Tab-separated table of C-alpha atoms and ligand atoms in Angstrom:
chain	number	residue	atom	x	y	z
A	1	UNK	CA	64.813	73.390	169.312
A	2	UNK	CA	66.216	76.871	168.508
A	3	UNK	CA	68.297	76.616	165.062
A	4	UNK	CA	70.765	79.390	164.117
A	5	UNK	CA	69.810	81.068	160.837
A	6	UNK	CA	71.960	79.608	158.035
A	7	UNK	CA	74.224	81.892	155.843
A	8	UNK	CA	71.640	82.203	152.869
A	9	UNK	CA	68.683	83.173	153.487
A	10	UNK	CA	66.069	84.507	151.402
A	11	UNK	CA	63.761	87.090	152.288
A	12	UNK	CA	60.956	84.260	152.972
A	13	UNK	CA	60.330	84.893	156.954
A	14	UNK	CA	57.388	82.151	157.681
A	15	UNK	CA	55.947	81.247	161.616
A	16	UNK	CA	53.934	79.150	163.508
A	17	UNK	CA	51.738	80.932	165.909
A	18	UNK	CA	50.111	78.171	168.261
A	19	UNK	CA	47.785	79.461	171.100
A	20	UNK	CA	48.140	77.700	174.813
A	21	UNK	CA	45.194	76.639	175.684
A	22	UNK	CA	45.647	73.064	175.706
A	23	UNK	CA	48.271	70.555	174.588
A	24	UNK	CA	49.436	70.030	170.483
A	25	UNK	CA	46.522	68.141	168.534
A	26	UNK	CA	46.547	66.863	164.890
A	27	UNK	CA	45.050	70.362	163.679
A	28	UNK	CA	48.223	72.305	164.701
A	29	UNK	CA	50.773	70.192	164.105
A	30	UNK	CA	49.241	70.017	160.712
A	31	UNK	CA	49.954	74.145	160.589
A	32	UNK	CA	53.291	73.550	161.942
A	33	UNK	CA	54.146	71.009	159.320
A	34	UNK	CA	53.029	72.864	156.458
A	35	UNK	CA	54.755	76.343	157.513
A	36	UNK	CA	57.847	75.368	157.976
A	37	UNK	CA	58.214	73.234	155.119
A	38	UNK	CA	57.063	75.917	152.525
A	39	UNK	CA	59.658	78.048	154.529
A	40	UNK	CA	62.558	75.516	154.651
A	41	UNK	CA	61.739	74.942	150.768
A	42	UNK	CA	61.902	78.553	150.266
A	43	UNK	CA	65.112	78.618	151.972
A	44	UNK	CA	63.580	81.103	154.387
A	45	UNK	CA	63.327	81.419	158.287
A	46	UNK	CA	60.332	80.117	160.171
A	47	UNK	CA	59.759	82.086	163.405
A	48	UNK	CA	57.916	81.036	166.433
A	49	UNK	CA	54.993	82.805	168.512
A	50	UNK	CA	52.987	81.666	171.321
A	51	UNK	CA	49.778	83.510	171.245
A	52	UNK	CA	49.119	83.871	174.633
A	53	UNK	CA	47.747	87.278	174.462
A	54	UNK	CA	44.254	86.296	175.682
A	55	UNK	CA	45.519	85.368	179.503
A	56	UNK	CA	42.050	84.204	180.745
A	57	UNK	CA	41.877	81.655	177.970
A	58	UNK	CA	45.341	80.333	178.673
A	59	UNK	CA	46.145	77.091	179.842
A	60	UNK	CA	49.523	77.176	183.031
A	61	UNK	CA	51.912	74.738	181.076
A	62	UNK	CA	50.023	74.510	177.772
A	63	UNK	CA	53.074	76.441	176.476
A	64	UNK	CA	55.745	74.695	177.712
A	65	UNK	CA	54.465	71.015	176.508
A	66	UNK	CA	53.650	72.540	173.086
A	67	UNK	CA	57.349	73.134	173.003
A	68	UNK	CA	58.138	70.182	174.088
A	69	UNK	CA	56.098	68.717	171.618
A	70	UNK	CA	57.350	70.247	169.056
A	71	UNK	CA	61.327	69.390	169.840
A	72	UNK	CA	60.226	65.734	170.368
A	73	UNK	CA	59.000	65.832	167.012
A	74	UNK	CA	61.831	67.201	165.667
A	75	UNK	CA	60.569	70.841	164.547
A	76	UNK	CA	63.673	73.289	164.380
A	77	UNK	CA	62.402	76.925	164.692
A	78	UNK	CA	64.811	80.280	164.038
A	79	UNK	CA	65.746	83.134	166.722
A	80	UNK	CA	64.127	83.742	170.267
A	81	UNK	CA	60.312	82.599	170.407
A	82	UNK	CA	58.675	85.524	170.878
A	83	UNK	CA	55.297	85.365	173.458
A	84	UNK	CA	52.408	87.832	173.270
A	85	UNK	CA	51.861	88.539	177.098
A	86	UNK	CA	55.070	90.950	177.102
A	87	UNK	CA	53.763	92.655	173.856
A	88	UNK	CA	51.520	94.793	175.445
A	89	UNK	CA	53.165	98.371	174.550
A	90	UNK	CA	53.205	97.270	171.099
A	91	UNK	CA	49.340	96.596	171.091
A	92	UNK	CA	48.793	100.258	172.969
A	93	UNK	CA	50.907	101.829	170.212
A	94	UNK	CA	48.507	100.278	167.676
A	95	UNK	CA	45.421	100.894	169.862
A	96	UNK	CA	46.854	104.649	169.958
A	97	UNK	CA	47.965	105.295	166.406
A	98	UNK	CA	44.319	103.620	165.330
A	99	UNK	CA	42.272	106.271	167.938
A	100	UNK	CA	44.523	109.214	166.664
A	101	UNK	CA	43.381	108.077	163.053
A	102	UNK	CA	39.954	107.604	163.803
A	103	UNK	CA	39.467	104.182	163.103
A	104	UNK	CA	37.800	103.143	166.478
A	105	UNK	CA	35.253	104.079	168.261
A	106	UNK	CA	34.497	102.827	172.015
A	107	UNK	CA	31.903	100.722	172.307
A	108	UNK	CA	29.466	99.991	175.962
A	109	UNK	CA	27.603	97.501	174.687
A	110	UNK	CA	26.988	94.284	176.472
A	111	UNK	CA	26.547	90.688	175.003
A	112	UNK	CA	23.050	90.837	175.951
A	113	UNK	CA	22.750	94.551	174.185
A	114	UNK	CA	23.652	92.483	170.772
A	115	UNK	CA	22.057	89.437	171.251
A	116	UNK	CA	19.520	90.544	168.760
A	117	UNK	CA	21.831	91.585	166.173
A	118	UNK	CA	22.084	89.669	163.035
A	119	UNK	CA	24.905	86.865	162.239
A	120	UNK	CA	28.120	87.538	160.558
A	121	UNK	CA	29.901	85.499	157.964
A	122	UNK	CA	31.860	83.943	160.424
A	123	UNK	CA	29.074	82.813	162.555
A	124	UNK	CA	29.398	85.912	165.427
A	125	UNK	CA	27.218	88.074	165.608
A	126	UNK	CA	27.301	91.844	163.749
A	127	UNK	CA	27.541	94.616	165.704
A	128	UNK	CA	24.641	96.663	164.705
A	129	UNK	CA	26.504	99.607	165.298
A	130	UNK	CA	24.949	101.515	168.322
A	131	UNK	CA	28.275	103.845	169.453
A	132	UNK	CA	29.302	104.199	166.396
A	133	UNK	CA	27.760	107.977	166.814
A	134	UNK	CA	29.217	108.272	169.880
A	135	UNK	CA	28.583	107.417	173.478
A	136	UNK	CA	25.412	108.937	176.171
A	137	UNK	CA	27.479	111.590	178.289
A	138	UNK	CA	29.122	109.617	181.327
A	139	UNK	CA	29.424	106.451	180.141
A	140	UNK	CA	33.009	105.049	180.375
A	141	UNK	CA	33.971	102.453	177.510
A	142	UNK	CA	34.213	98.931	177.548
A	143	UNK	CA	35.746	98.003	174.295
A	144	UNK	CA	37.247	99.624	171.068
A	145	UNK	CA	36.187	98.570	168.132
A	146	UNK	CA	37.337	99.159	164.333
A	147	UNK	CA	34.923	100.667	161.309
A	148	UNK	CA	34.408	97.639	159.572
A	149	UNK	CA	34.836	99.218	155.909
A	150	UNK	CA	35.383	98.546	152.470
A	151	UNK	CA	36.067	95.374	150.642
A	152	UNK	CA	39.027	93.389	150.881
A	153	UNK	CA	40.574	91.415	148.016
A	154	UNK	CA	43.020	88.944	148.257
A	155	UNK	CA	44.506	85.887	146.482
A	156	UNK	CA	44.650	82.641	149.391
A	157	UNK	CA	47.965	80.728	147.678
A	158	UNK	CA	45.893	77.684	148.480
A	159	UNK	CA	42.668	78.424	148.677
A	160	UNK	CA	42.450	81.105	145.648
A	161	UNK	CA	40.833	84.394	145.407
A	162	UNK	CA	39.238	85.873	148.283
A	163	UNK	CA	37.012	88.806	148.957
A	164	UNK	CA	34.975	90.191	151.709
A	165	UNK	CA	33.012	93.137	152.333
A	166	UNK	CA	33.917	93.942	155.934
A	167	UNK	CA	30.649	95.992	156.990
A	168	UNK	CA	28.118	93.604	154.981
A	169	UNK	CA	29.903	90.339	156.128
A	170	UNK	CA	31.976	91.152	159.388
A	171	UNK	CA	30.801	94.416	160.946
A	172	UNK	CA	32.412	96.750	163.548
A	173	UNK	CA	35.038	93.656	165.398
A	174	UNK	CA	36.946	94.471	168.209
A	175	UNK	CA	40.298	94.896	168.875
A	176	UNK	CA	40.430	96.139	172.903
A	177	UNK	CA	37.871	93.954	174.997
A	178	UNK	CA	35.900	94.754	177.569
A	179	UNK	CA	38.012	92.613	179.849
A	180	UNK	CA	41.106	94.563	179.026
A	181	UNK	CA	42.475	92.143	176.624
A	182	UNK	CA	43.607	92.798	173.185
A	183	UNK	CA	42.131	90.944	170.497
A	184	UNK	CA	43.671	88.246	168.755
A	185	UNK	CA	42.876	90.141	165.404
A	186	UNK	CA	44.942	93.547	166.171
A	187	UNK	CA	47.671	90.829	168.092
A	188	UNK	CA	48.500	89.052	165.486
A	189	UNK	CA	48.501	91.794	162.565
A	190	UNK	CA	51.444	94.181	165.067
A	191	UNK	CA	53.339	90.522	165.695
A	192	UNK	CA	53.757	89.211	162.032
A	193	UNK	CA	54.839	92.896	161.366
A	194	UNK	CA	57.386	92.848	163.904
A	195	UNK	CA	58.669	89.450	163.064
A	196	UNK	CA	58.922	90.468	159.471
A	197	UNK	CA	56.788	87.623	158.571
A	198	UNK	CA	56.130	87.702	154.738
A	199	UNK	CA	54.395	84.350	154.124
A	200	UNK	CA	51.514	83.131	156.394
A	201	UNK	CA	50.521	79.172	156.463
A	202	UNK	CA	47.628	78.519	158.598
A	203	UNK	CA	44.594	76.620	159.090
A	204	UNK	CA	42.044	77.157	157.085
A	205	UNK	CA	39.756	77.829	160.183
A	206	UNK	CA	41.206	81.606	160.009
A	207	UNK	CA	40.544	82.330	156.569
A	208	UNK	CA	37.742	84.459	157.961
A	209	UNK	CA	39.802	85.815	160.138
A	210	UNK	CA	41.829	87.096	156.837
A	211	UNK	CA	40.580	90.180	155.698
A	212	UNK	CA	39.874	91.878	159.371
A	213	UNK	CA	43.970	91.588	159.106
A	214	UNK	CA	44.913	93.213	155.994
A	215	UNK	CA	42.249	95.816	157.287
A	216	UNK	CA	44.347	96.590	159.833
A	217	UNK	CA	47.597	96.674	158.285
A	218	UNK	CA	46.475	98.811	155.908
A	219	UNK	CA	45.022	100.973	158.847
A	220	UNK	CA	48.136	100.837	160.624
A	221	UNK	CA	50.551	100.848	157.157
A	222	UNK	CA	52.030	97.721	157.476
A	223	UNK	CA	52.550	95.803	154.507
A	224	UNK	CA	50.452	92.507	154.614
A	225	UNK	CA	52.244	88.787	153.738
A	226	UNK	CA	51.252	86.328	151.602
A	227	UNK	CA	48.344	84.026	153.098
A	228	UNK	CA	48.427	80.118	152.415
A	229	UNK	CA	45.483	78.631	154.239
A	230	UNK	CA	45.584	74.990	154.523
A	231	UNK	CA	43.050	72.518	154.647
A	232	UNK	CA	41.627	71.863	158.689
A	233	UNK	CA	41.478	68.002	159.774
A	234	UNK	CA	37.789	66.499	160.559
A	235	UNK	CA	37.036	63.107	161.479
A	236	UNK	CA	34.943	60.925	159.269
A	237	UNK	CA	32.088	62.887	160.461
A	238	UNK	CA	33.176	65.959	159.396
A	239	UNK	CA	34.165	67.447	162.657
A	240	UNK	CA	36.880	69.894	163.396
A	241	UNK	CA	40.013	68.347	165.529
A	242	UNK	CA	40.320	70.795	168.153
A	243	UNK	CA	41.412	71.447	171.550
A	244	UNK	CA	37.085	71.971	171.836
A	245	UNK	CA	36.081	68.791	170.463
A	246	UNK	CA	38.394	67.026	172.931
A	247	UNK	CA	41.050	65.412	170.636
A	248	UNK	CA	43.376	64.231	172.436
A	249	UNK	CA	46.778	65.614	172.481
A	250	UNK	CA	49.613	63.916	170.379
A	251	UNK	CA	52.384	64.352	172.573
A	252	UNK	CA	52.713	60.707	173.676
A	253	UNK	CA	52.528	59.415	169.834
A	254	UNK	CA	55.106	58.250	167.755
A	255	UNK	CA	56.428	61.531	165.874
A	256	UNK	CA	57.455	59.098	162.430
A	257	UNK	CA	54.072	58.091	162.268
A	258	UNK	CA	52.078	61.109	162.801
A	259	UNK	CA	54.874	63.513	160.682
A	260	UNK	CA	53.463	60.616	158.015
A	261	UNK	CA	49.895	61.211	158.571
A	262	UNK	CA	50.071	64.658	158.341
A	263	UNK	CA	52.370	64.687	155.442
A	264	UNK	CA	49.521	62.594	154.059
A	265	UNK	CA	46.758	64.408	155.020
A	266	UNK	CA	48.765	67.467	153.285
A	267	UNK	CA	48.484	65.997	149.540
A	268	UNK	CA	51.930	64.625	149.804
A	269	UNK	CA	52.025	61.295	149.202
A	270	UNK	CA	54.367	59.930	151.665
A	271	UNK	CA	55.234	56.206	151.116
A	272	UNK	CA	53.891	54.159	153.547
A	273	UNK	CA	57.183	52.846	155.088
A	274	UNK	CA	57.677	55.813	155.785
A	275	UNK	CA	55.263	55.902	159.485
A	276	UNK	CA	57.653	53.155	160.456
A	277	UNK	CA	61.074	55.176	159.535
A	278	UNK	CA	63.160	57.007	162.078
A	279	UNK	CA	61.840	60.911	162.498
A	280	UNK	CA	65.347	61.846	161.134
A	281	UNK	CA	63.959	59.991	158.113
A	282	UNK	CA	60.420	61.279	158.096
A	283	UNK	CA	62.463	64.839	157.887
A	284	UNK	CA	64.645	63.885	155.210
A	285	UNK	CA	62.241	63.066	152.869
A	286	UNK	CA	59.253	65.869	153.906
A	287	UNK	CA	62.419	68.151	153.385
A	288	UNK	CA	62.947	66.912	149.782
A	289	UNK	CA	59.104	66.397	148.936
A	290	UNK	CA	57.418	69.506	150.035
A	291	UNK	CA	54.949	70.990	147.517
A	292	UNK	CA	52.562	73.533	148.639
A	293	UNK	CA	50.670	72.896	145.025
A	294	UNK	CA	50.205	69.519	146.388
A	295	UNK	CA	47.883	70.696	149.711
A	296	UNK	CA	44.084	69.212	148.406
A	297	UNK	CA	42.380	73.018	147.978
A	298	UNK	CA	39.694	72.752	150.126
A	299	UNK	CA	38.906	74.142	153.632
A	300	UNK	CA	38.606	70.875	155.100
A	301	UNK	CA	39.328	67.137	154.916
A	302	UNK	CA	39.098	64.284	156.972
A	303	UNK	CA	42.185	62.291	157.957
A	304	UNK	CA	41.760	59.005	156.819
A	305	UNK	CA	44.352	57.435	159.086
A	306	UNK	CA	42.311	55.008	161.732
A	307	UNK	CA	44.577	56.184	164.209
A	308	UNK	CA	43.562	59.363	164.599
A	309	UNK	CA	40.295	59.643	165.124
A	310	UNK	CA	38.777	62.269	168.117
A	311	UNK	CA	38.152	60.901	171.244
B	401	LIG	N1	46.985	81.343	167.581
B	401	LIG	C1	46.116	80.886	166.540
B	401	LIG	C2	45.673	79.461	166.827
B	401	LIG	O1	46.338	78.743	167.559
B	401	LIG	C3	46.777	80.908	165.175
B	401	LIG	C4	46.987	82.277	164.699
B	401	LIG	C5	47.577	82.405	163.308
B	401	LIG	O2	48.236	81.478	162.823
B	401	LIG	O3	47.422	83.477	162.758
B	401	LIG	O4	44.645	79.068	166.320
């Protein structure tokens, strides 16, 4: 439900950033929860984005039962939602201003090409650099991707201090693809910028993810927000909820009891009669409650609550 900004605001600006490509599981509504609450808290705005940037990977409808979702549970975002598939002049402005600068090279290098190469941190595998010298005369590129360089430092409000070396650990990543898509990485850096977002909270799954970002925003002089991963759910076996490891969605649940669960599964302590309150109630005291120091400050957890275990 779109909310009008209230009269005081501080210069917190916080989001949610959920991708269509299937319905609302635990796993987001877990990074819903937890942004807008440290925004709300912070008497700051909490923006909304649907990441649809990467069209072949998007879902007809995912979008519109996420927001659905979302009202039924009783989530109250600030100003016009703002969706990645019209942001596509942005992205070339970025894509421009980083060729002008030097920053990217284009790549013609096939999956099969890098097969060989060696893993990165992240589990993908490094580009071992072939065009970085340049392409054979006649070749037209496929992708653009940025020099992977230097190491980037930075202090996870949750998770603590961070630092990666982006050539040793990451390597040359992509931001055009060879399918003509823009990378989620360069997507999301120009859209928090635009939004004014100064405070990330996100899953903990995109910590990696992390320092590719403030690369580019330094690359592109924007000034980078504040990053609060939080822990991702697992079942009892330790595996990530996803839309991959066919959780099922949560739309049909009752929104008391799974606000609860999360709040739970967020370090909050939510008393138990709480799952059988009204949502209105479930708000009211999440509202009042909220600590971020409270989040358990680990990269994942397993949600204890019988109910919600993956299919
Ligand atoms: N769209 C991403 C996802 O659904 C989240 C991006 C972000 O929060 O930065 O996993």
């Amino acid at each position: 439900m779109k909310k009008n900004f209230p009269v005081r605001m501080s210069a917190y600006v916080g989001r949610f950033a959920p991708s269509p490509s299937g319905p609302l599981h635990f796993g987001s509504l877990v990074a819903a929860l937890g942004s807008v609450l440290e925004a709300r808290r912070q008497h700051g705005a909490w923006l909304l984005r649907i990441e649809d940037v990467d069209t072949p990977r998007t879902v007809p409808g995912a979008a519109d039962t996420i927001l659905a979702t979302l009202e039924r549970y009783g989530f109250e975002w600030d100003g016009e939602i703002m969706w990645q598939s019209r942001r596509r002049d942005a992205y070339d402005a970025a894509l421009a201003r980083l060729r002008v600068d030097g920053h990217v090279f284009p790549c013609i290098c096939t999956r099969r090409e890098m097969a060989d190469s060696t893993l990165a941190r992240d589990g993908s595998r490094r580009y071992p650099g072939t065009c970085r010298a340049g392409l054979p005369p006649g070749s037209t590129p496929r992708a653009w991707r940025v020099k992977a360089e230097g190491v980037i430092r930075f202090d996870d409000a949750i998770q603590g201090p961070q630092t990666e070396d982006l050539a040793r650990d990451i390597g040359d990543y992509v931001v055009y693809r060879a399918d003509g898509q823009f990378a989620y990485q360069l997507a999301v850096v120009v859209d928090d910028a635009a939004q004014g977002v100064t405070h990330v909270v996100r899953g903990a799954d995109l910590l990696g993810s992390t320092a590719r970002q403030i690369q580019l925003q330094q690359l592109l002089g924007l000034r980078a927000p504040i990053y609060a991963h939080l822990p991702v759910a697992t079942n009892a076996a330790g595996e990530k909820l996803s839309k991959q490891t066919l959780t099922r969605a949560i739309d049909d649940d009752p929104p008391a009891r799974t606000l609860t669960t999360a709040l739970a599964f967020l370090g909050q302590k939510p008393p138990a009669a709480l799952a059988g309150a009204s949502r209105t109630e479930v708000w009211k005291w999440a509202l009042a409650h909220w600590r971020l120091e409270n989040v358990p400050q680990v990269r994942q957890l397993a949600v204890s609550d019988s109910g919600w275990r993956a299919q």
